[in-house]
Amino acid sequence: MGKPVLSLNNVQLTLQGNAGPVPILKGISLNVERGESIGLTGPSGSGKSSLLMLMGGLESATGGTITALGQDFATLNEDALARFRRDHMGIVFQSFHLIPTMTALENVATPLELAGDRDAFDKARAELEDVGLGDRTDHYPSQLSGGEQQRVALARAAAPRPDILLADEPTGNLDSTTGETIIDLLFNLRDRHGATLVLVTHASELAARCDRIIELRDGALA
Amino acid sequence: MSLLHALPIARRELRGGLAGFRVFLLCLLLGVAAIAGIGTVRAAIEAGLNGEASTLLGGDAEMHFTHRQATEAERTWLAENTLESSEVITFRSMLQARPDSDTTELGLSQVKAVDAAYPLYGSITLEPPMPLAEALAAEQDGLPGLVAHPALIDRLGISVGDTVRLGTQSFTLRAAIIAEPDGSISDLGLGPRVMVRSAALADSGLLTPGTLFESKYRMRLGPNPDLPALQADAESRFEGQGMRWRDSRNGAPGISEVVDRLSSFLVMVGLAGMAVGGVGVSAAVRAYLARKTDTIATLKSFGATRGTIFATYLLQIGALSLLGVGLGLLIGGGIPALLIPLLGEILPVPIETGIYPAPLLEAAIYGLLTALIFSIWPLARAVDISPAELFREVSGKGQHWPRWPYVILVLVLAALLIYLAMRFSGVPMITLWAAIGILAALATLALAATLTRALARRLARARMMRGRPALRLALGSIGGPGFEATSVVLSLGLGLTVLAAIGQIDTNLRTTISQDLPERAPAFFVLDIQKDQIKTFQAAMMADEAVEKVDSAPMLRGTITEINGVNARDVVGDHWVVSGDRGITYSATLPENSTLQAGEWWPEDYDGPPLMSFSAEEAAEIGVKIGDEITANILGRDMTAKIANLRDLTFSDMSINFVMVWSPNALQGAPHTFLSTVYATPGAEGRLLRIMAVDFPNITAIPVRDAIERVSATIDSLGAAIRWGAAATLLTGFVVLIGAAAAGAEARVFEAAVLKTLGASRGRILLSFALRSLILGAAAGLVALLAGSVAAWAVMEYVMSARFSLAWGPAIVIIFGGALANLVAGLGFAWPPLAKKPAQILRNRT
């Protein structure tokens, strides 16, 4: 085994609530190997999404260390974390989180542009065709269905060919048929580009498609 | 029924607080406060003028003559009908300092010759303090006294005790005039005041037949005089003799008119401010209703009708409008009341502090109508969409037009607002044009906003934008769905349009007056040249090497009293041609600066019934044509001439021009003087003035450069007042900008979170936000510059009859100002999105 792509060591997260500090994650230690797919499951409020946010550097841990591709997140400031995500990560959210003032094509091209890719738009167009949206490139998110929006989000996450794909309940806002299509696309992309995948999901059958399932309960590994 | 259901829902909804309505309230407050403030100051000045009417007029009533003093019959009438009367003669003349010395100098002055009864009301303040009678009396040295305005004393470098001369009469300067009870703005004319005893002018050679002077006979009447009856009696007795009547019912018409015109103009600028505020009101209502989408959907799904929803939110908006208007009235009515004592020190008019309901009511009506007009549109759209559509998370919903009854309601309310503004302003046609201008500007800006968005969308997709993510993001968000771009272009654009128009007019007027005119204008206008002096005068001027040309024309003054036998004012109202006495000349041939537009010029030896040539432009304005008969009162006699032809004139080069030119046989026998224009190379003015002072002491030379400086100074003061009005409009625009930026803040927070997730640094996001604000602001500035310049061109071309050229200085200020204003408003809201962690935002947004 090589060096893990993602390494979490005794990671803690405590957020400030109205009634005082609320412990969300209580000492998680976990290694994810290159190319591996992990299904992160657990009941609502168990801390799955928070853990994913920490893995993406979108949130700072209040204790422990997180290392991705050998880079300790604690040593990176916000902009450096953004650049790290730009170069190595793709993230898919439950609520798609497309920028409403951009067309589908512009949404997908944005991370490539941020990385200075001169062929950003050509690659974005190809990526949209890959997810079956070649004819909707000029549509704004408000003109697309939920399934179509999530496909744009997938294309956006995959376009820069990230080393790590993080997906936070990507089918949570979709009906089961659309959800299945999205998951197929997600695994397809991951298989084709060989990325490491961390998938947060409620559904055990989705988790079962991953190499390994990790269950969280009350902020700790079950 | 809708209202019954709506009232409790509206009350409960309002418990949610005013957080979303700050911009709404501020916009209304600023607009109403500006209009109420202007109206209150106007009412305070009018009340002050009415209270001091007799003092300002100089008497309870006044008979006024041009070119002559009262006849015996008129003096007898005065003696029989008044407790006391006072004669005041005014004319322009040159005050000569250090006469008979090499350093002699001349200053144009407005001479007021008074009798012992002057002033009937009020008192004159002199420095050193002394009674007026003492200051004007002749002393042992035999020279009568003279008092003068400090500006003239300074300018001529003279001091109390010095000998000065008017015409051929010498005087001793006894004091400076500090305050004059009946000195009004309209009296200031082209020169500072000089006051002497009328009797002292007997040997001055200044008041000869044909000289331009005016005489006023002020009356002190008993308590509660029957002014209308007295006026009717005087007018019937002295009909056709050139007598004009004024009384304390309108003691200072000149000031009233200036105050009325200026405040009407400022109210119109205020209305432009209200329109800008309306954009903010509309944006605030739209944003509020967007947040209420779920509530509206829920209410509809439980059975609330469209009418109930409309009434619910209209009631809330109505209540908030009342609050905004009330606060505006409090500030607009209150601040002037506090400032008026200070204004009283600055303004040369009496001001009476108080609360004046009429202007407050006017401002309240404007405020409420504006709030309604701009709220109904978004409200009508929001209530018109189905609950299912509302439940769906679709942005850009409700973009359709409202149902036609709502559109008609908005149009009716807008028409009512314009109608009321026309009524209130007192200048209906100007107000109508201003309203059309504001509507046209709004329509242009709305179109410009659409075009800007389309262009931004196209540019964002252009190949050249690839690899420039910050710029592309900025352009994409301007061109994408959402209302921010439209709000910014409309509000900032309208504010800047007003400012651009004023800036362009101001600069063009200044250029015309201070640069263009002196190049073509004569060095002097010379008045009161007697018939036997004209040839020697022309020869003396032409003998000086600096003089290029001397033009001369006979000059009389007269008032048009009748057109085709009907009272002229009844025919054409208050047009300037009939509102006072005008210069009249006669000529055997077509004057040099004119071209015949219609009709025939009379033969050089014409000796038939009097004929007249009339200026074509003014003839068209007052509706007279060839063949019409014009009666003018000249030197107290009514004389009638038939219009034989119409001429096109050029007034803009300040050459000699008269609206009316008569056939010589009608006027050449009447006592009259000559008017000359002397064209000379710059720098020779002092020498020429000295020649005139020595050889022609009775004449009055008006240096054009001085006149230009005075006009420039007047433009400065008017410009300052108008710029303050425009600044209020811009301030409202800025509030709307802040509102637009605040409304877009949530979207930016989300956008920043997603961009950070995708790998954008904070600097890059900030750059994108800044570019977005700069581009939108500059676009608003550019459109405002175009719209403002078109307005300025129209004013210069059609109102001022002057050339227009784009003034680049103010133009650049407008574009940069627009960009900067929007940048400041935008960046104020840019930091919070950058400071937040993406997880905080994305976790809470489903």
Short mmCIF file of C-alpha atoms in Angstrom, two decimals, chain B residues 37 51 122 144 166 181 188 210 224 256 277 310 352 380 587 623 640 666 824 840:
data_model
loop_
_atom_site.label_atom_id
_atom_site.label_comp_id
_atom_site.label_asym_id
_atom_site.label_seq_id
_atom_site.Cartn_x
_atom_site.Cartn_y
_atom_site.Cartn_z
CA GLY B 37 -38.09 71.34 2.43
CA GLY B 51 -45.59 90.65 5.63
CA GLY B 122 -38.59 101.28 6.53
CA PRO B 144 -24.81 118.02 -2.77
CA LEU B 166 -22.73 112.15 -12.34
CA PRO B 181 -35.60 98.91 2.44
CA LEU B 188 -30.09 95.66 -8.98
CA GLY B 210 -35.49 110.68 -24.55
CA ASN B 224 -57.08 99.19 5.22
CA SER B 256 -41.61 86.38 -5.91
CA GLY B 277 -36.59 56.73 -5.05
CA PHE B 310 -52.98 42.11 -3.33
CA GLU B 352 -41.03 84.10 8.18
CA ALA B 380 -49.45 42.73 -9.32
CA SER B 587 -35.17 102.54 -39.66
CA GLY B 623 -49.38 84.75 -32.29
CA THR B 640 -50.35 102.18 -33.27
CA ALA B 666 -43.83 107.42 -37.03
CA VAL B 824 -18.30 51.92 -3.03
CA GLN B 840 -21.18 27.72 6.84
#
